[in-house]
Amino acid sequence: MIDWQAFWLTVQLAVVVSAILLVVGLPVAYWIAFSRWRWKFLVETVVALPIVLPPTVLGFYVLVALGPHSPLGRWWISLTGHTPAFTFSGLVIGSILYSLPFAVQPFAASFAGVDRKLIAASATLGASPLRTFFRVIVPLSLPGLVTGAALSFAHTMGEFGVVLMVGGNIPGVTRTVSIDIYDRVQVSDYAGANATALVLLVFCFAVLALVYSVNRKAWPAGPAK
Amino acid sequence: MTETRTVEVVGTRPLASRAHAAGDILLSAQVSKRLAGPGQEFVLDIEFQAAAGFTILFGASGAGKTTLLDCVAGLTQPDGGRIAVGARVLFESVRQIDIPTAHRRVGYVFQDLALFPHLTVEQNVQYGLAHLAQTERHERAAAILQAFRIGDLARRSAREISGGERQRVALARTLVTDPSALLLDEPLAALDAPSKAKIIDDLREWNRLHGIPILYVTHSREEVFALGERVLVLDAGRIVAHGTPHEVLRAPQVETVAQLAGFENIFDAVVEAVRPERGTMTCRLIQHPVPAYGSGGPFLIETPLVRGGVGSAMRVGIRAGDILLATVAPTGLSARNVLPGQIASLEQRDVIVAARVKCRGEVEMEVHLTLAARDSLQLALGKEVWLVIKTHSCHLMQK
């Protein structure tokens, strides 16, 4: 009754997206937290846009940007032989943009919360900015990093609009749980929709509960008092 | 000044002997930095040289001490100037040299210590030794923990240890990196006197072995006298006095220093007579406003001789603790200033008694006594007393 294929595809997508966001989001967040560039707010605005933008708008632009008429799309076609539309890779790209603020904002907030004196102390002890980042800033930002990763995971699990625009509804390739639920409601399969929705709800609840319980035990950011 | 001699020594002395030859490394700094704060602007404009050993930076908060240290450490970029340790230039605006903090080899112990809270004591101390092999790292950390008597804390988390222990860990973490200059920003401010004295002993011992320039920021007179070989007094971004602690704090030349050094009695005065052959001057104290009555004649006191002719305006500072109080007119004294007066107020502050004495109905002086002295002299309001002030307890300042 439950479309487990759609469920696992969604989990896969969420894992890949949050893993990539962890890697991509760290430098972006670092830059946002520590840059003194006067136009920084513009970058922050762009990063935050997906929060307020309708997913269909975001999905539409991703589709256009990656289509055969754009340089980016042509580059992608030269690499893979087809456009990213209606593929799992296309879904990943769309989802990364869609969940970017949910990773970057908690990261940046926790980086900015690290006592600047600790960063200065690290430098006076001869540590490079990279070593300071991994030995001081990241360990003291762990709660924020876990929160960001978990939020982008959960957010990707439940996304709908971007998936529909970019990925369509191909079983095993782009058909995610939320699309599955929508389909079932369209054909009046309320029992199936209900069961699938419940699985998604319980799963997301479990993931977030785990994250928050782990965060409770983590080191609070800031200097030893 | 010995700087000229020491400059010649830099670079010629073999490195191995550096540790035992005090005076061969010189920190020279010429720094200008404009800081725009809300509603006010602050300009740091300072030039000094510090030989190996302790140089105390003394001054009120906001005088620019921490900004100066930040410039030397490379945490703040000066607008202009030059900073060098020995022959190594760390910053020079003209040649556009600005060595990054991590490569300056300038140790810095912050006021709030900035221990890494997520690391153990040992990991904190090893943090600056990343370039060494693990065994050597371990040995050096263990040795310095031992030297600072915190060996048993090695595996404790930095958040679990006490204030005095944290101070020692912060010092050890910086000193273990073998810096070529050391900046200490009130590292002992939060400590009680006995722990402070012990750490000061350890610091002096370490300095005896290493002989590098140490800039030490403090508000505390005790620390100035305990550590200081040389004191720079900062006020509003400038060096307003320098010399040995004795010269600077016992005989201040500018008024800001006097206020910092804690003179309870400060008076405007005019030089009435100069007696170079005796090494003294006579000054007339001026009270504001001029009282309507007086017991006749100018209020004169004898002071040490300083530069300044008859008629020049001065300020006289007298510490309340330097004034003797007698209940009968004293005779046969070496002290040159004996002032009759009446007790105008008595106030107990902790274990001292602050008495205000009105001399000849004009000048009020604050005198500090012990509780025992108050009781045995049976002091009370209105009682007639005599104040005895030695010539050299009268400190003259430029106005």
Coordinates of N, CA, C and O in Angstrom, one line a residue, chain B residues 93-201:
Chain B
S93 N 54.0 50.4 7.4 CA 53.1 50.9 6.5 C 53.7 51.3 5.2 O 53.2 51.1 4.1
V94 N 54.9 51.9 5.3 CA 55.6 52.4 4.1 C 55.9 51.3 3.1 O 55.7 51.4 1.9
R95 N 56.5 50.2 3.7 CA 56.8 49.1 2.8 C 55.7 48.1 2.6 O 55.9 47.0 2.0
Q96 N 54.5 48.4 3.1 CA 53.4 47.6 3.0 C 53.6 46.2 3.6 O 53.2 45.2 3.0
I97 N 54.3 46.1 4.7 CA 54.6 44.8 5.3 C 53.5 44.6 6.4 O 53.3 45.6 7.2
D98 N 52.8 43.5 6.4 CA 51.9 43.2 7.5 C 51.8 41.7 7.7 O 51.1 41.0 7.0
I99 N 52.7 41.2 8.5 CA 52.8 39.8 8.8 C 51.5 39.3 9.4 O 51.1 40.0 10.4
P100 N 50.9 38.3 8.9 CA 49.7 37.8 9.6 C 50.0 37.3 11.0 O 51.1 36.9 11.4
T101 N 49.0 37.5 11.9 CA 49.1 37.2 13.3 C 49.7 35.8 13.5 O 50.6 35.7 14.4
A102 N 49.3 34.8 12.8 CA 49.8 33.4 13.0 C 51.3 33.3 12.8 O 51.9 32.4 13.3
H103 N 51.9 34.2 12.0 CA 53.3 34.1 11.7 C 54.2 35.1 12.5 O 55.3 35.2 12.3
R104 N 53.5 35.9 13.4 CA 54.3 36.9 14.1 C 55.2 36.4 15.3 O 56.1 37.0 15.7
R105 N 54.8 35.2 15.8 CA 55.5 34.7 17.0 C 55.4 35.7 18.1 O 56.4 35.8 18.9
V106 N 54.3 36.3 18.3 CA 54.0 37.2 19.4 C 53.0 36.5 20.3 O 51.9 36.3 19.9
G107 N 53.4 36.2 21.5 CA 52.5 35.5 22.4 C 51.5 36.6 23.0 O 51.9 37.7 23.3
Y108 N 50.3 36.2 23.2 CA 49.3 37.1 23.7 C 48.4 36.4 24.7 O 47.7 35.5 24.4
V109 N 48.4 36.9 26.0 CA 47.5 36.3 26.9 C 46.4 37.4 27.2 O 46.7 38.5 27.6
F110 N 45.2 37.0 26.8 CA 44.1 38.0 26.8 C 43.6 38.2 28.2 O 43.7 37.4 29.1
Q111 N 42.9 39.3 28.4 CA 42.3 39.6 29.7 C 41.3 38.6 30.2 O 41.3 38.1 31.3
D112 N 40.5 38.1 29.2 CA 39.6 37.0 29.6 C 40.1 35.6 29.2 O 39.4 34.7 29.2
L113 N 41.4 35.6 29.0 CA 42.2 34.3 28.9 C 41.9 33.6 27.6 O 42.8 33.0 27.0
A114 N 40.6 33.5 27.2 CA 40.3 32.8 25.9 C 40.8 31.4 25.8 O 41.4 31.0 24.8
L115 N 40.7 30.6 26.9 CA 41.0 29.2 26.8 C 40.0 28.5 25.9 O 38.8 28.9 25.9
F116 N 40.4 27.5 25.2 CA 39.4 26.8 24.3 C 38.6 25.8 25.2 O 39.1 24.9 25.8
P117 N 37.3 26.1 25.3 CA 36.5 25.4 26.3 C 36.2 24.0 25.9 O 35.9 23.2 26.8
H118 N 36.4 23.6 24.6 CA 36.0 22.3 24.2 C 37.3 21.4 24.3 O 37.2 20.2 23.9
L119 N 38.4 21.9 24.7 CA 39.6 21.1 24.8 C 40.0 20.9 26.3 O 39.7 21.7 27.2
T120 N 40.9 19.9 26.5 CA 41.4 19.7 27.9 C 42.5 20.7 28.1 O 43.0 21.4 27.2
V121 N 43.0 20.8 29.3 CA 44.1 21.7 29.7 C 45.3 21.3 28.8 O 46.0 22.2 28.2
E122 N 45.6 20.0 28.7 CA 46.8 19.6 27.9 C 46.6 20.0 26.4 O 47.5 20.4 25.8
Q123 N 45.4 19.7 25.9 CA 45.1 20.1 24.5 C 45.3 21.6 24.3 O 45.8 22.0 23.2
N124 N 44.8 22.4 25.2 CA 45.0 23.8 25.1 C 46.5 24.2 25.0 O 46.9 25.0 24.2
V125 N 47.3 23.6 25.9 CA 48.7 23.9 26.0 C 49.4 23.4 24.7 O 50.3 24.1 24.2
Q126 N 48.9 22.3 24.1 CA 49.6 21.8 22.9 C 49.1 22.5 21.7 O 49.7 22.2 20.6
Y127 N 48.1 23.3 21.8 CA 47.5 23.9 20.6 C 48.5 24.6 19.7 O 48.5 24.5 18.5
G128 N 49.4 25.3 20.3 CA 50.4 26.1 19.5 C 51.6 25.3 19.1 O 52.5 25.9 18.5
L129 N 51.6 24.0 19.3 CA 52.8 23.2 19.0 C 52.5 22.2 17.8 O 53.2 21.2 17.7
A130 N 51.5 22.6 17.0 CA 51.0 21.6 16.0 C 52.1 21.3 15.0 O 52.1 20.2 14.4
H131 N 53.2 22.1 14.9 CA 54.2 21.9 13.9 C 55.2 20.9 14.4 O 56.1 20.4 13.7
L132 N 55.1 20.4 15.7 CA 56.1 19.5 16.3 C 55.6 18.1 16.2 O 54.4 17.8 16.1
A133 N 56.5 17.1 16.3 CA 56.1 15.7 16.3 C 55.3 15.5 17.7 O 55.5 16.2 18.6
Q134 N 54.5 14.4 17.7 CA 53.6 14.2 18.8 C 54.4 14.0 20.1 O 54.0 14.6 21.1
T135 N 55.5 13.3 20.1 CA 56.2 13.0 21.3 C 56.8 14.3 21.9 O 56.7 14.6 23.1
E136 N 57.4 15.1 21.0 CA 58.0 16.4 21.5 C 56.9 17.3 22.0 O 57.1 18.0 23.0
R137 N 55.8 17.3 21.3 CA 54.7 18.2 21.7 C 54.3 17.8 23.1 O 54.1 18.7 24.0
H138 N 54.2 16.5 23.3 CA 53.7 16.0 24.6 C 54.7 16.4 25.7 O 54.4 16.9 26.8
E139 N 56.0 16.2 25.4 CA 57.1 16.5 26.4 C 57.1 18.0 26.7 O 57.2 18.3 27.9
R140 N 57.0 18.8 25.7 CA 57.1 20.3 26.0 C 55.9 20.7 26.8 O 56.0 21.5 27.7
A141 N 54.7 20.2 26.5 CA 53.5 20.6 27.2 C 53.6 20.1 28.7 O 53.3 20.8 29.6
A142 N 54.1 18.9 28.8 CA 54.2 18.3 30.2 C 55.2 19.1 31.0 O 54.9 19.4 32.2
A143 N 56.3 19.5 30.4 CA 57.3 20.3 31.1 C 56.8 21.6 31.6 O 57.0 22.0 32.7
I144 N 56.0 22.3 30.7 CA 55.6 23.7 31.1 C 54.4 23.5 32.1 O 54.3 24.4 33.0
L145 N 53.6 22.5 32.0 CA 52.5 22.3 33.0 C 53.2 22.1 34.3 O 52.7 22.6 35.4
Q146 N 54.3 21.3 34.3 CA 55.0 21.1 35.6 C 55.5 22.4 36.2 O 55.4 22.7 37.3
A147 N 56.2 23.1 35.3 CA 56.8 24.4 35.7 C 55.8 25.4 36.3 O 56.1 26.1 37.2
F148 N 54.6 25.3 35.8 CA 53.5 26.2 36.3 C 52.6 25.5 37.3 O 51.6 26.0 37.7
R149 N 53.1 24.4 37.8 CA 52.5 23.6 38.8 C 51.0 23.3 38.6 O 50.1 23.5 39.4
I150 N 50.7 22.9 37.3 CA 49.4 22.5 37.0 C 49.4 21.2 36.3 O 48.5 20.8 35.5
G151 N 50.4 20.4 36.5 CA 50.6 19.1 35.9 C 49.4 18.1 36.1 O 49.0 17.4 35.2
D152 N 48.9 18.2 37.3 CA 47.8 17.3 37.6 C 46.5 17.7 37.0 O 45.5 16.9 37.1
L153 N 46.4 18.8 36.3 CA 45.2 19.2 35.6 C 45.1 18.8 34.2 O 44.1 19.0 33.5
A154 N 46.2 18.2 33.7 CA 46.4 18.0 32.2 C 45.1 17.5 31.5 O 44.7 17.9 30.5
R155 N 44.4 16.5 32.2 CA 43.3 15.9 31.5 C 42.0 16.5 31.8 O 40.9 16.0 31.3
R156 N 42.0 17.5 32.6 CA 40.7 18.2 32.9 C 40.3 19.1 31.8 O 41.1 19.6 31.0
S157 N 38.9 19.3 31.7 CA 38.4 20.2 30.7 C 38.7 21.6 31.1 O 38.7 21.9 32.3
A158 N 38.9 22.5 30.1 CA 39.3 23.8 30.4 C 38.1 24.6 31.2 O 38.4 25.6 31.8
R159 N 36.9 24.0 31.0 CA 35.8 24.7 31.7 C 35.7 24.3 33.2 O 35.0 24.9 33.9
E160 N 36.4 23.3 33.6 CA 36.2 22.7 34.9 C 37.1 23.3 36.0 O 37.0 23.0 37.1
I161 N 38.1 24.1 35.5 CA 39.2 24.5 36.5 C 38.9 25.9 37.1 O 38.2 26.6 36.5
S162 N 39.6 26.2 38.2 CA 39.4 27.4 38.9 C 40.0 28.6 38.2 O 40.8 28.5 37.3
G163 N 39.7 29.8 38.7 CA 40.2 31.0 38.1 C 41.7 31.1 38.1 O 42.3 31.4 37.0
G164 N 42.4 30.8 39.2 CA 43.8 30.8 39.2 C 44.5 29.8 38.3 O 45.5 30.1 37.7
E165 N 43.8 28.6 38.3 CA 44.3 27.6 37.4 C 44.2 28.0 35.9 O 45.1 27.7 35.1
R166 N 43.1 28.6 35.6 CA 42.9 29.0 34.2 C 43.9 30.1 33.8 O 44.4 30.0 32.7
Q167 N 44.3 30.9 34.7 CA 45.3 31.9 34.5 C 46.6 31.3 34.1 O 47.3 31.7 33.2
R168 N 47.0 30.2 34.9 CA 48.2 29.5 34.7 C 48.2 28.8 33.4 O 49.2 28.7 32.7
V169 N 47.0 28.2 33.1 CA 46.9 27.4 31.8 C 47.1 28.4 30.6 O 47.8 28.1 29.7
A170 N 46.5 29.6 30.7 CA 46.6 30.6 29.6 C 48.0 31.0 29.4 O 48.5 31.1 28.3
L171 N 48.7 31.3 30.6 CA 50.2 31.6 30.5 C 51.0 30.5 29.9 O 51.8 30.7 28.9
A172 N 50.8 29.3 30.4 CA 51.5 28.1 29.9 C 51.3 27.9 28.4 O 52.2 27.7 27.6
R173 N 50.0 28.0 27.9 CA 49.7 27.8 26.6 C 50.4 28.8 25.6 O 50.9 28.4 24.5
T174 N 50.6 30.0 26.1 CA 51.3 31.0 25.3 C 52.8 30.8 25.4 O 53.5 30.9 24.4
L175 N 53.3 30.6 26.6 CA 54.8 30.6 26.8 C 55.4 29.3 26.1 O 56.5 29.4 25.7
V176 N 54.6 28.2 26.1 CA 55.2 27.0 25.5 C 55.5 27.1 24.0 O 56.4 26.4 23.5
T177 N 54.9 28.1 23.4 CA 55.2 28.3 21.9 C 56.5 29.0 21.7 O 56.9 29.3 20.6
D178 N 57.2 29.4 22.8 CA 58.5 30.1 22.7 C 58.4 31.4 21.9 O 59.1 31.5 20.9
P179 N 57.5 32.3 22.3 CA 57.3 33.5 21.4 C 58.5 34.4 21.5 O 59.3 34.3 22.4
S180 N 58.6 35.3 20.5 CA 59.8 36.2 20.5 C 59.4 37.5 21.2 O 60.3 38.4 21.4
A181 N 58.2 37.7 21.5 CA 57.7 38.8 22.4 C 56.4 38.4 23.0 O 55.7 37.5 22.5
L182 N 56.1 39.0 24.1 CA 54.9 38.5 24.9 C 54.1 39.7 25.3 O 54.6 40.7 25.8
L183 N 52.8 39.6 25.1 CA 51.8 40.6 25.4 C 50.9 40.0 26.5 O 50.3 39.0 26.3
L184 N 50.8 40.7 27.6 CA 49.9 40.2 28.7 C 48.9 41.3 29.1 O 49.3 42.4 29.5
D185 N 47.7 41.1 28.8 CA 46.6 42.1 29.0 C 45.9 41.8 30.4 O 45.0 41.0 30.4
E186 N 46.4 42.4 31.4 CA 45.8 42.3 32.8 C 45.6 40.8 33.1 O 44.4 40.4 33.4
P187 N 46.6 39.9 32.9 CA 46.3 38.5 33.0 C 46.0 38.1 34.5 O 45.5 37.0 34.7
L188 N 46.3 38.9 35.4 CA 46.1 38.5 36.8 C 45.0 39.3 37.5 O 44.8 39.3 38.7
A189 N 44.3 40.1 36.7 CA 43.3 41.0 37.3 C 42.3 40.4 38.2 O 41.9 40.9 39.2
A190 N 41.9 39.1 37.9 CA 40.8 38.5 38.6 C 41.3 37.7 39.8 O 40.5 37.0 40.4
L191 N 42.6 37.8 40.2 CA 43.1 36.9 41.2 C 43.2 37.6 42.5 O 43.4 38.8 42.7
D192 N 43.2 36.7 43.6 CA 43.4 37.2 44.9 C 44.9 37.4 45.1 O 45.7 36.9 44.4
A193 N 45.3 38.2 46.1 CA 46.7 38.6 46.3 C 47.7 37.4 46.4 O 48.8 37.4 45.7
P194 N 47.5 36.4 47.2 CA 48.4 35.3 47.3 C 48.7 34.6 45.9 O 49.8 34.3 45.6
S195 N 47.6 34.2 45.2 CA 47.7 33.6 43.9 C 48.5 34.4 43.0 O 49.3 34.0 42.2
K196 N 48.2 35.7 43.0 CA 48.8 36.7 42.1 C 50.3 36.7 42.4 O 51.1 36.6 41.5
A197 N 50.7 36.8 43.7 CA 52.1 36.8 44.0 C 52.9 35.6 43.5 O 54.0 35.6 43.0
K198 N 52.2 34.4 43.6 CA 52.8 33.2 43.2 C 53.0 33.2 41.7 O 54.1 32.8 41.2
I199 N 52.0 33.6 40.9 CA 52.1 33.6 39.5 C 53.2 34.6 39.1 O 54.0 34.4 38.1
I200 N 53.2 35.8 39.7 CA 54.2 36.8 39.4 C 55.6 36.2 39.6 O 56.5 36.4 38.8
D201 N 55.8 35.4 40.7 CA 57.1 34.8 40.9 C 57.5 33.9 39.7 O 58.6 33.9 39.2

